[in-house]
């Protein structure tokens, strides 16, 4: 007779890419398939398979999650232009001009929107991690951002009717052309932003010339994978200027240029700051937040973290940039926004100017705020919302909804947790420079992406944080907030699998969380005990000083640390699990 624990409901497994996938397969074998009698609904969400299925596999993942209710997602690649070209060359049978956006874009936003889920990210409660905070006081890092355009100069409003919002364009022909349409309900916020490509190019010259004049390495941060028709257009224009006019001059002075997605780059620069740098963030909405943060860090530094940080990210409803229409203008002309037949706004654009139209769902916002308050009450946390209400009607709806939810909770005799509303820049600064509070920091989608990566990096490693996506309908998706570890994967391939370095903590924790959720739903005491013991075994392994290389020197007793590779760490967890 098998002594494996019987699990009635299946678990959805969403596979990913590179080193994270190597680790995931070993974790599933060691901690799921071997000890448990459980059905696995496995879906290949790797970048290559998304391309081969023209994005259909993303839809399959959403349907599986909605049907079965609990899943674990591994990290996957979001291909850039070079990687897409390489995959298309590998598969000449594919027509690159007929690819669905789901085939090439990150599947994360589509999955969160598809299941109506919001993200909560928290530190895993390791007992003995003591991250030595970087020395920021007096650090010679400057942030440079554009003064005009973008979200700062957007037109944003609340829909006064339930109907359709249309983005129209009138070019040389004089005939209006519909670029995009989406349904909105009365009270839903929407926003139109554009950037003048000539202003972007002028800023690029200013940015690179300033780096040369001040002899600084240049760092550029945008979100071109998710907002390809907006941030991607800006990145392409900026890098063409760098290649044509500045690359040789940088090389002659021994200066370096780095591009990275803004969330990963923010985490890297805040947690491991270079001695001297110029950090270019063209998006002025994000740029001003990071400028204020860096200014605070240079004056006051980063205190030691004395409490675990929790951040809730509003991602359901396709909110903000992640669910936007974003494309460059095909010719000079006029953009018009029409809501339920009424023209609400018009502005001129030139050929190539990036355009972004985004909206959100008021009911999804209300669901999220309710989820935030429930989570904070359950864990006795204070709540610090980040909203830009003074000039953003788009954000004002969040404030109104917070009041509504508080009133509804009070009427149900459920005291809401204490909370504050502050600007997003103040929220970010508080989370980094005032961490001892038992706090939950709710943020909108892009802010939440950037803020959570910074927080996780300051916590020691992206692999020491957990990520939970919860929908109003009860669908739960657990994931690791880290990426695919491309550099470690290259080492793994070059060594023919002999060098396998990867911190599997976040993936193990995600699996344990998912199993615990299944156990609670089917009142499976044996599985509850197993999932909790798996979490304890992970935490005890690190407490015993057995760590992967990314945590070296980050425990309370560095002299007692034993650095192991990926397999050694998994074996140590299994040994403590018994």
CSV table of N, CA and C in Angstrom, one decimal, residues 332-477:
chain,number,residue,atom,x,y,z
A,332,UNK,N,1.1,62.2,-38.7
A,332,UNK,CA,0.6,63.4,-38.0
A,332,UNK,C,-0.9,63.4,-38.0
A,333,UNK,N,-1.5,63.9,-36.9
A,333,UNK,CA,-2.9,64.0,-36.9
A,333,UNK,C,-3.4,64.4,-35.5
A,334,UNK,N,-4.7,64.1,-35.3
A,334,UNK,CA,-5.4,64.5,-34.1
A,334,UNK,C,-6.0,63.2,-33.4
A,335,UNK,N,-5.7,63.0,-32.1
A,335,UNK,CA,-6.4,62.0,-31.4
A,335,UNK,C,-7.6,62.5,-30.7
A,336,UNK,N,-8.7,61.7,-30.7
A,336,UNK,CA,-9.9,62.1,-30.0
A,336,UNK,C,-10.3,60.9,-29.1
A,337,UNK,N,-10.8,61.2,-27.9
A,337,UNK,CA,-11.4,60.2,-27.0
A,337,UNK,C,-12.9,60.4,-27.0
A,338,UNK,N,-13.6,59.4,-27.3
A,338,UNK,CA,-15.1,59.5,-27.4
A,338,UNK,C,-15.7,58.5,-26.4
A,339,UNK,N,-16.5,59.0,-25.4
A,339,UNK,CA,-17.1,58.1,-24.4
A,339,UNK,C,-18.6,58.1,-24.6
A,340,UNK,N,-19.2,57.0,-24.9
A,340,UNK,CA,-20.6,56.8,-25.1
A,340,UNK,C,-21.2,57.9,-26.1
A,341,UNK,N,-20.4,58.1,-27.2
A,341,UNK,CA,-20.8,59.0,-28.2
A,341,UNK,C,-20.4,60.5,-28.0
A,342,UNK,N,-19.9,60.9,-26.8
A,342,UNK,CA,-19.5,62.2,-26.6
A,342,UNK,C,-18.0,62.4,-26.6
A,343,UNK,N,-17.5,63.4,-27.4
A,343,UNK,CA,-16.1,63.6,-27.5
A,343,UNK,C,-15.6,64.3,-26.2
A,344,UNK,N,-14.6,63.7,-25.5
A,344,UNK,CA,-14.2,64.2,-24.2
A,344,UNK,C,-12.9,64.9,-24.2
A,345,UNK,N,-12.0,64.6,-25.2
A,345,UNK,CA,-10.7,65.2,-25.3
A,345,UNK,C,-10.1,65.0,-26.7
A,346,UNK,N,-9.3,65.9,-27.1
A,346,UNK,CA,-8.6,65.8,-28.4
A,346,UNK,C,-7.2,66.5,-28.2
A,347,UNK,N,-6.2,65.9,-28.9
A,347,UNK,CA,-4.9,66.5,-28.9
A,347,UNK,C,-4.1,66.1,-30.2
A,348,UNK,N,-3.2,66.9,-30.5
A,348,UNK,CA,-2.4,66.6,-31.7
A,348,UNK,C,-1.2,65.7,-31.4
A,349,UNK,N,-0.9,64.8,-32.4
A,349,UNK,CA,0.3,63.9,-32.3
A,349,UNK,C,1.0,64.0,-33.6
A,350,UNK,N,2.3,63.6,-33.6
A,350,UNK,CA,3.1,63.5,-34.8
A,350,UNK,C,3.4,62.1,-35.1
A,351,UNK,N,3.8,61.8,-36.3
A,351,UNK,CA,4.2,60.4,-36.7
A,351,UNK,C,5.3,59.9,-35.7
A,352,UNK,N,5.0,58.7,-35.2
A,352,UNK,CA,6.0,58.1,-34.3
A,352,UNK,C,5.8,58.4,-32.8
A,353,UNK,N,4.9,59.4,-32.5
A,353,UNK,CA,4.7,59.7,-31.1
A,353,UNK,C,4.0,58.5,-30.4
A,354,UNK,N,4.5,58.1,-29.2
A,354,UNK,CA,3.9,56.9,-28.5
A,354,UNK,C,2.6,57.4,-27.9
A,355,UNK,N,1.6,56.5,-27.9
A,355,UNK,CA,0.2,56.8,-27.4
A,355,UNK,C,-0.1,55.7,-26.4
A,356,UNK,N,-0.8,56.1,-25.3
A,356,UNK,CA,-1.2,55.2,-24.3
A,356,UNK,C,-2.6,55.5,-23.8
A,357,UNK,N,-3.5,54.6,-23.9
A,357,UNK,CA,-4.9,54.8,-23.4
A,357,UNK,C,-5.1,53.7,-22.4
A,358,UNK,N,-5.4,54.1,-21.2
A,358,UNK,CA,-5.7,53.0,-20.2
A,358,UNK,C,-7.0,53.4,-19.4
A,359,UNK,N,-7.5,52.3,-18.8
A,359,UNK,CA,-8.7,52.5,-18.0
A,359,UNK,C,-8.7,51.5,-16.9
A,360,UNK,N,-9.6,51.6,-15.9
A,360,UNK,CA,-9.7,50.6,-14.9
A,360,UNK,C,-11.2,50.3,-14.6
A,361,UNK,N,-11.4,49.3,-13.8
A,361,UNK,CA,-12.8,48.9,-13.5
A,361,UNK,C,-13.1,49.2,-12.1
A,362,UNK,N,-14.1,50.1,-11.8
A,362,UNK,CA,-14.4,50.6,-10.5
A,362,UNK,C,-14.7,49.4,-9.6
A,363,UNK,N,-15.4,48.4,-10.1
A,363,UNK,CA,-15.8,47.3,-9.2
A,363,UNK,C,-14.6,46.5,-8.9
A,364,UNK,N,-13.6,46.3,-9.8
A,364,UNK,CA,-12.4,45.6,-9.5
A,364,UNK,C,-11.6,46.4,-8.5
A,365,UNK,N,-11.6,47.7,-8.6
A,365,UNK,CA,-10.9,48.5,-7.5
A,365,UNK,C,-11.5,48.3,-6.2
A,366,UNK,N,-12.9,48.2,-6.1
A,366,UNK,CA,-13.6,48.0,-4.9
A,366,UNK,C,-13.2,46.6,-4.3
A,367,UNK,N,-13.2,45.6,-5.2
A,367,UNK,CA,-12.8,44.2,-4.8
A,367,UNK,C,-11.4,44.2,-4.2
A,368,UNK,N,-10.5,45.0,-4.8
A,368,UNK,CA,-9.1,45.0,-4.3
A,368,UNK,C,-9.0,45.7,-3.0
A,369,UNK,N,-9.7,46.8,-2.8
A,369,UNK,CA,-9.6,47.5,-1.5
A,369,UNK,C,-10.2,46.6,-0.4
A,370,UNK,N,-11.3,45.9,-0.7
A,370,UNK,CA,-11.9,45.0,0.3
A,370,UNK,C,-10.9,43.9,0.6
A,371,UNK,N,-10.2,43.4,-0.4
A,371,UNK,CA,-9.2,42.4,-0.1
A,371,UNK,C,-8.0,42.9,0.7
A,372,UNK,N,-7.6,44.1,0.4
A,372,UNK,CA,-6.5,44.8,1.2
A,372,UNK,C,-6.9,44.9,2.7
A,373,UNK,N,-8.2,45.4,3.0
A,373,UNK,CA,-8.6,45.5,4.3
A,373,UNK,C,-8.8,44.2,5.0
A,374,UNK,N,-9.3,43.2,4.3
A,374,UNK,CA,-9.4,41.9,4.9
A,374,UNK,C,-8.1,41.3,5.3
A,375,UNK,N,-7.1,41.4,4.4
A,375,UNK,CA,-5.8,40.9,4.7
A,375,UNK,C,-5.1,41.6,5.8
A,376,UNK,N,-5.3,42.9,5.9
A,376,UNK,CA,-4.6,43.7,6.9
A,376,UNK,C,-5.3,43.4,8.3
A,377,UNK,N,-6.6,43.2,8.3
A,377,UNK,CA,-7.3,42.9,9.6
A,377,UNK,C,-6.9,41.5,10.1
A,378,UNK,N,-6.8,40.6,9.1
A,378,UNK,CA,-6.4,39.2,9.5
A,378,UNK,C,-5.0,39.1,10.1
A,379,UNK,N,-4.1,40.0,9.6
A,379,UNK,CA,-2.7,39.9,10.1
A,379,UNK,C,-2.3,41.1,10.9
A,380,UNK,N,-3.4,41.9,11.3
A,380,UNK,CA,-3.2,43.1,12.2
A,380,UNK,C,-2.1,44.0,11.7
A,381,UNK,N,-2.3,44.4,10.4
A,381,UNK,CA,-1.4,45.4,9.8
A,381,UNK,C,-2.0,46.7,9.6
A,382,UNK,N,-1.2,47.8,9.6
A,382,UNK,CA,-1.6,49.1,9.2
A,382,UNK,C,-1.5,49.2,7.7
A,383,UNK,N,-2.4,50.0,7.1
A,383,UNK,CA,-2.4,50.1,5.7
A,383,UNK,C,-2.0,51.5,5.2
A,384,UNK,N,-1.1,51.6,4.2
A,384,UNK,CA,-0.6,52.9,3.7
A,384,UNK,C,-0.8,52.8,2.2
A,385,UNK,N,-1.9,53.5,1.7
A,385,UNK,CA,-2.2,53.6,0.3
A,385,UNK,C,-1.3,54.7,-0.3
A,386,UNK,N,-1.0,54.5,-1.6
A,386,UNK,CA,-0.3,55.5,-2.4
A,386,UNK,C,-1.1,56.0,-3.5
A,387,UNK,N,-1.6,57.2,-3.5
A,387,UNK,CA,-2.5,57.8,-4.5
A,387,UNK,C,-2.1,59.2,-4.8
A,388,UNK,N,-2.3,59.6,-6.1
A,388,UNK,CA,-1.9,60.9,-6.6
A,388,UNK,C,-3.2,61.7,-6.8
A,389,UNK,N,-3.9,62.0,-5.8
A,389,UNK,CA,-5.3,62.6,-5.9
A,389,UNK,C,-5.3,64.0,-6.3
A,390,UNK,N,-4.2,64.8,-6.0
A,390,UNK,CA,-4.3,66.2,-6.2
A,390,UNK,C,-4.5,66.6,-7.6
A,391,UNK,N,-4.0,65.8,-8.6
A,391,UNK,CA,-4.3,66.2,-10.0
A,391,UNK,C,-4.7,65.0,-10.9
A,392,UNK,N,-5.0,63.9,-10.2
A,392,UNK,CA,-5.4,62.7,-11.0
A,392,UNK,C,-6.8,62.3,-10.6
A,393,UNK,N,-7.8,62.6,-11.4
A,393,UNK,CA,-9.2,62.1,-11.2
A,393,UNK,C,-9.1,60.5,-11.3
A,394,UNK,N,-8.2,60.0,-12.1
A,394,UNK,CA,-8.0,58.6,-12.2
A,394,UNK,C,-7.8,57.9,-10.8
A,395,UNK,N,-7.0,58.6,-9.9
A,395,UNK,CA,-6.7,58.1,-8.6
A,395,UNK,C,-7.8,58.5,-7.6
A,396,UNK,N,-8.5,59.5,-7.9
A,396,UNK,CA,-9.5,60.0,-6.9
A,396,UNK,C,-10.6,58.9,-6.7
A,397,UNK,N,-10.9,58.1,-7.7
A,397,UNK,CA,-11.9,57.0,-7.5
A,397,UNK,C,-11.4,56.0,-6.5
A,398,UNK,N,-10.1,55.8,-6.4
A,398,UNK,CA,-9.6,54.8,-5.3
A,398,UNK,C,-10.0,55.4,-3.9
A,399,UNK,N,-9.8,56.7,-3.8
A,399,UNK,CA,-10.1,57.3,-2.5
A,399,UNK,C,-11.6,57.2,-2.1
A,400,UNK,N,-12.5,57.4,-3.1
A,400,UNK,CA,-13.9,57.3,-2.9
A,400,UNK,C,-14.3,55.8,-2.5
A,401,UNK,N,-13.6,54.9,-3.2
A,401,UNK,CA,-13.9,53.5,-3.0
A,401,UNK,C,-13.5,53.1,-1.6
A,402,UNK,N,-12.3,53.6,-1.1
A,402,UNK,CA,-11.8,53.3,0.2
A,402,UNK,C,-12.9,53.7,1.3
A,403,UNK,N,-13.5,54.9,1.1
A,403,UNK,CA,-14.5,55.3,2.0
A,403,UNK,C,-15.7,54.4,2.0
A,404,UNK,N,-16.1,54.0,0.8
A,404,UNK,CA,-17.3,53.1,0.7
A,404,UNK,C,-17.0,51.8,1.4
A,405,UNK,N,-15.8,51.2,1.2
A,405,UNK,CA,-15.5,49.9,1.8
A,405,UNK,C,-15.5,50.0,3.3
A,406,UNK,N,-14.9,51.1,3.8
A,406,UNK,CA,-14.8,51.3,5.2
A,406,UNK,C,-16.2,51.4,5.8
A,407,UNK,N,-17.1,52.1,5.2
A,407,UNK,CA,-18.5,52.2,5.6
A,407,UNK,C,-19.2,50.9,5.6
A,408,UNK,N,-19.0,50.1,4.6
A,408,UNK,CA,-19.7,48.8,4.5
A,408,UNK,C,-19.1,47.8,5.6
A,409,UNK,N,-17.8,47.9,5.9
A,409,UNK,CA,-17.3,47.1,6.9
A,409,UNK,C,-17.8,47.5,8.3
A,410,UNK,N,-18.0,48.8,8.5
A,410,UNK,CA,-18.5,49.3,9.8
A,410,UNK,C,-19.9,48.8,10.0
A,411,UNK,N,-20.7,48.9,8.9
A,411,UNK,CA,-22.1,48.5,8.9
A,411,UNK,C,-22.2,47.0,9.2
A,412,UNK,N,-21.2,46.2,8.8
A,412,UNK,CA,-21.2,44.8,9.1
A,412,UNK,C,-20.5,44.4,10.4
A,413,UNK,N,-20.3,45.5,11.2
A,413,UNK,CA,-19.6,45.3,12.5
A,413,UNK,C,-18.2,44.7,12.4
A,414,UNK,N,-17.5,45.0,11.3
A,414,UNK,CA,-16.1,44.6,11.1
A,414,UNK,C,-15.3,45.8,11.1
A,415,UNK,N,-14.6,46.1,12.1
A,415,UNK,CA,-13.7,47.3,12.2
A,415,UNK,C,-12.6,47.3,11.1
A,416,UNK,N,-12.5,48.3,10.3
A,416,UNK,CA,-11.4,48.3,9.3
A,416,UNK,C,-10.1,48.6,10.0
A,417,UNK,N,-9.0,48.1,9.4
A,417,UNK,CA,-7.7,48.4,10.0
A,417,UNK,C,-7.4,49.9,9.9
A,418,UNK,N,-6.5,50.4,10.7
A,418,UNK,CA,-6.1,51.8,10.5
A,418,UNK,C,-5.3,52.0,9.2
A,419,UNK,N,-5.5,53.1,8.6
A,419,UNK,CA,-4.9,53.3,7.3
A,419,UNK,C,-4.6,54.8,7.1
A,420,UNK,N,-3.7,55.1,6.1
A,420,UNK,CA,-3.4,56.4,5.7
A,420,UNK,C,-3.3,56.4,4.1
A,421,UNK,N,-3.6,57.6,3.5
A,421,UNK,CA,-3.5,57.8,2.1
A,421,UNK,C,-2.4,58.8,1.9
A,422,UNK,N,-1.4,58.5,1.1
A,422,UNK,CA,-0.3,59.4,0.9
A,422,UNK,C,0.1,59.3,-0.6
A,423,UNK,N,1.0,60.2,-1.1
A,423,UNK,CA,1.4,60.2,-2.4
A,423,UNK,C,2.2,58.9,-2.7
A,424,UNK,N,2.2,58.3,-3.9
A,424,UNK,CA,3.0,57.1,-4.1
A,424,UNK,C,4.5,57.3,-3.8
A,425,UNK,N,5.1,58.5,-4.1
A,425,UNK,CA,6.5,58.7,-3.8
A,425,UNK,C,6.7,58.7,-2.3
A,426,UNK,N,5.8,59.2,-1.5
A,426,UNK,CA,5.9,59.1,0.0
A,426,UNK,C,5.7,57.7,0.5
A,427,UNK,N,4.8,57.0,-0.2
A,427,UNK,CA,4.6,55.6,0.2
A,427,UNK,C,5.8,54.8,0.0
A,428,UNK,N,6.5,55.0,-1.2
A,428,UNK,CA,7.7,54.3,-1.5
A,428,UNK,C,8.8,54.6,-0.5
A,429,UNK,N,9.0,55.9,-0.2
A,429,UNK,CA,10.0,56.3,0.8
A,429,UNK,C,9.7,55.7,2.2
A,430,UNK,N,8.5,55.7,2.6
A,430,UNK,CA,8.1,55.2,3.9
A,430,UNK,C,8.5,53.7,3.9
A,431,UNK,N,8.1,53.0,2.9
A,431,UNK,CA,8.4,51.5,2.9
A,431,UNK,C,9.8,51.2,3.0
A,432,UNK,N,10.7,52.1,2.4
A,432,UNK,CA,12.1,51.8,2.4
A,432,UNK,C,12.9,52.4,3.6
A,433,UNK,N,12.5,53.6,4.0
A,433,UNK,CA,13.2,54.3,5.0
A,433,UNK,C,12.6,54.2,6.4
A,434,UNK,N,11.3,53.7,6.5
A,434,UNK,CA,10.6,53.6,7.8
A,434,UNK,C,10.0,52.2,7.9
A,435,UNK,N,10.8,51.1,7.9
A,435,UNK,CA,10.3,49.8,7.7
A,435,UNK,C,9.8,49.1,9.0
A,436,UNK,N,10.1,49.6,10.2
A,436,UNK,CA,9.7,48.8,11.4
A,436,UNK,C,8.2,48.5,11.6
A,437,UNK,N,7.4,49.3,11.0
A,437,UNK,CA,5.9,49.1,11.2
A,437,UNK,C,5.4,47.8,10.6
A,438,UNK,N,4.4,47.2,11.2
A,438,UNK,CA,3.7,46.0,10.7
A,438,UNK,C,2.7,46.6,9.7
A,439,UNK,N,3.2,46.8,8.4
A,439,UNK,CA,2.4,47.5,7.5
A,439,UNK,C,2.1,46.8,6.2
A,440,UNK,N,1.0,47.1,5.5
A,440,UNK,CA,0.7,46.6,4.2
A,440,UNK,C,0.6,47.9,3.3
A,441,UNK,N,1.4,47.8,2.2
A,441,UNK,CA,1.5,48.9,1.3
A,441,UNK,C,0.7,48.6,-0.1
A,442,UNK,N,-0.5,49.1,-0.2
A,442,UNK,CA,-1.2,48.8,-1.5
A,442,UNK,C,-0.8,49.8,-2.6
A,443,UNK,N,-0.6,49.3,-3.8
A,443,UNK,CA,-0.1,50.2,-4.9
A,443,UNK,C,-0.8,49.7,-6.2
A,444,UNK,N,-0.9,50.7,-7.1
A,444,UNK,CA,-1.4,50.3,-8.4
A,444,UNK,C,-0.4,49.5,-9.2
A,445,UNK,N,-0.8,49.0,-10.3
A,445,UNK,CA,0.0,47.9,-11.0
A,445,UNK,C,1.4,48.1,-11.2
A,446,UNK,N,1.8,49.2,-12.0
A,446,UNK,CA,3.2,49.4,-12.3
A,446,UNK,C,4.0,49.8,-11.1
A,447,UNK,N,3.4,50.7,-10.3
A,447,UNK,CA,4.1,51.1,-9.0
A,447,UNK,C,4.3,49.8,-8.2
A,448,UNK,N,3.3,49.0,-8.1
A,448,UNK,CA,3.5,47.8,-7.3
A,448,UNK,C,4.6,46.9,-7.8
A,449,UNK,N,4.7,46.8,-9.1
A,449,UNK,CA,5.7,46.0,-9.7
A,449,UNK,C,7.1,46.5,-9.3
A,450,UNK,N,7.3,47.8,-9.4
A,450,UNK,CA,8.6,48.4,-9.1
A,450,UNK,C,8.9,48.4,-7.6
A,451,UNK,N,7.9,48.8,-6.8
A,451,UNK,CA,8.0,48.9,-5.3
A,451,UNK,C,8.3,47.5,-4.7
A,452,UNK,N,7.6,46.5,-5.2
A,452,UNK,CA,7.8,45.1,-4.6
A,452,UNK,C,9.2,44.6,-5.0
A,453,UNK,N,9.7,44.9,-6.2
A,453,UNK,CA,11.0,44.4,-6.5
A,453,UNK,C,12.1,45.1,-5.7
A,454,UNK,N,11.9,46.4,-5.4
A,454,UNK,CA,12.9,47.1,-4.6
A,454,UNK,C,12.9,46.5,-3.2
A,455,UNK,N,11.7,46.3,-2.6
A,455,UNK,CA,11.5,45.8,-1.3
A,455,UNK,C,12.1,44.4,-1.2
A,456,UNK,N,11.8,43.5,-2.2
A,456,UNK,CA,12.4,42.2,-2.1
A,456,UNK,C,13.9,42.2,-2.2
A,457,UNK,N,14.4,43.0,-3.0
A,457,UNK,CA,15.9,43.0,-3.1
A,457,UNK,C,16.5,43.5,-1.8
A,458,UNK,N,15.9,44.5,-1.2
A,458,UNK,CA,16.4,44.9,0.1
A,458,UNK,C,16.2,43.9,1.2
A,459,UNK,N,15.3,43.0,1.0
A,459,UNK,CA,15.1,41.9,2.0
A,459,UNK,C,16.1,40.8,1.8
A,460,UNK,N,17.0,40.9,0.9
A,460,UNK,CA,18.1,39.9,0.8
A,460,UNK,C,18.2,39.3,-0.6
A,461,UNK,N,17.0,39.0,-1.2
A,461,UNK,CA,17.0,38.3,-2.5
A,461,UNK,C,15.6,38.3,-2.9
A,462,UNK,N,15.3,38.3,-4.2
A,462,UNK,CA,14.0,38.1,-4.7
A,462,UNK,C,13.5,36.7,-4.4
A,463,UNK,N,14.4,35.8,-4.1
A,463,UNK,CA,14.0,34.5,-3.8
A,463,UNK,C,13.6,34.3,-2.3
A,464,UNK,N,13.7,35.4,-1.5
A,464,UNK,CA,13.2,35.3,-0.1
A,464,UNK,C,11.9,36.0,0.1
A,465,UNK,N,11.1,36.2,-1.0
A,465,UNK,CA,9.8,36.8,-0.9
A,465,UNK,C,8.8,35.8,-1.5
A,466,UNK,N,7.5,35.9,-1.0
A,466,UNK,CA,6.4,35.1,-1.5
A,466,UNK,C,5.5,36.0,-2.3
A,467,UNK,N,4.7,35.4,-3.2
A,467,UNK,CA,3.8,36.1,-4.0
A,467,UNK,C,2.5,35.3,-4.1
A,468,UNK,N,1.4,36.0,-3.8
A,468,UNK,CA,0.1,35.3,-3.8
A,468,UNK,C,-0.9,36.2,-4.7
A,469,UNK,N,-1.5,35.5,-5.7
A,469,UNK,CA,-2.5,36.2,-6.5
A,469,UNK,C,-3.9,35.6,-6.1
A,470,UNK,N,-4.7,36.5,-5.7
A,470,UNK,CA,-6.1,36.0,-5.2
A,470,UNK,C,-7.2,36.8,-5.9
A,471,UNK,N,-8.1,36.0,-6.4
A,471,UNK,CA,-9.3,36.6,-7.1
A,471,UNK,C,-10.5,36.7,-6.2
A,472,UNK,N,-11.4,37.5,-6.6
A,472,UNK,CA,-12.7,37.6,-5.8
A,472,UNK,C,-13.5,36.3,-5.8
A,473,UNK,N,-13.3,35.5,-6.9
A,473,UNK,CA,-14.0,34.3,-7.0
A,473,UNK,C,-13.4,33.1,-6.2
A,474,UNK,N,-12.2,33.4,-5.6
A,474,UNK,CA,-11.5,32.4,-4.8
A,474,UNK,C,-10.4,31.7,-5.5
A,475,UNK,N,-10.1,32.0,-6.8
A,475,UNK,CA,-9.0,31.4,-7.4
A,475,UNK,C,-7.7,31.9,-6.8
A,476,UNK,N,-6.8,31.0,-6.5
A,476,UNK,CA,-5.5,31.3,-5.9
A,476,UNK,C,-4.3,30.8,-6.8
A,477,UNK,N,-3.4,31.7,-7.0
A,477,UNK,CA,-2.2,31.4,-7.8
A,477,UNK,C,-1.0,31.8,-7.0
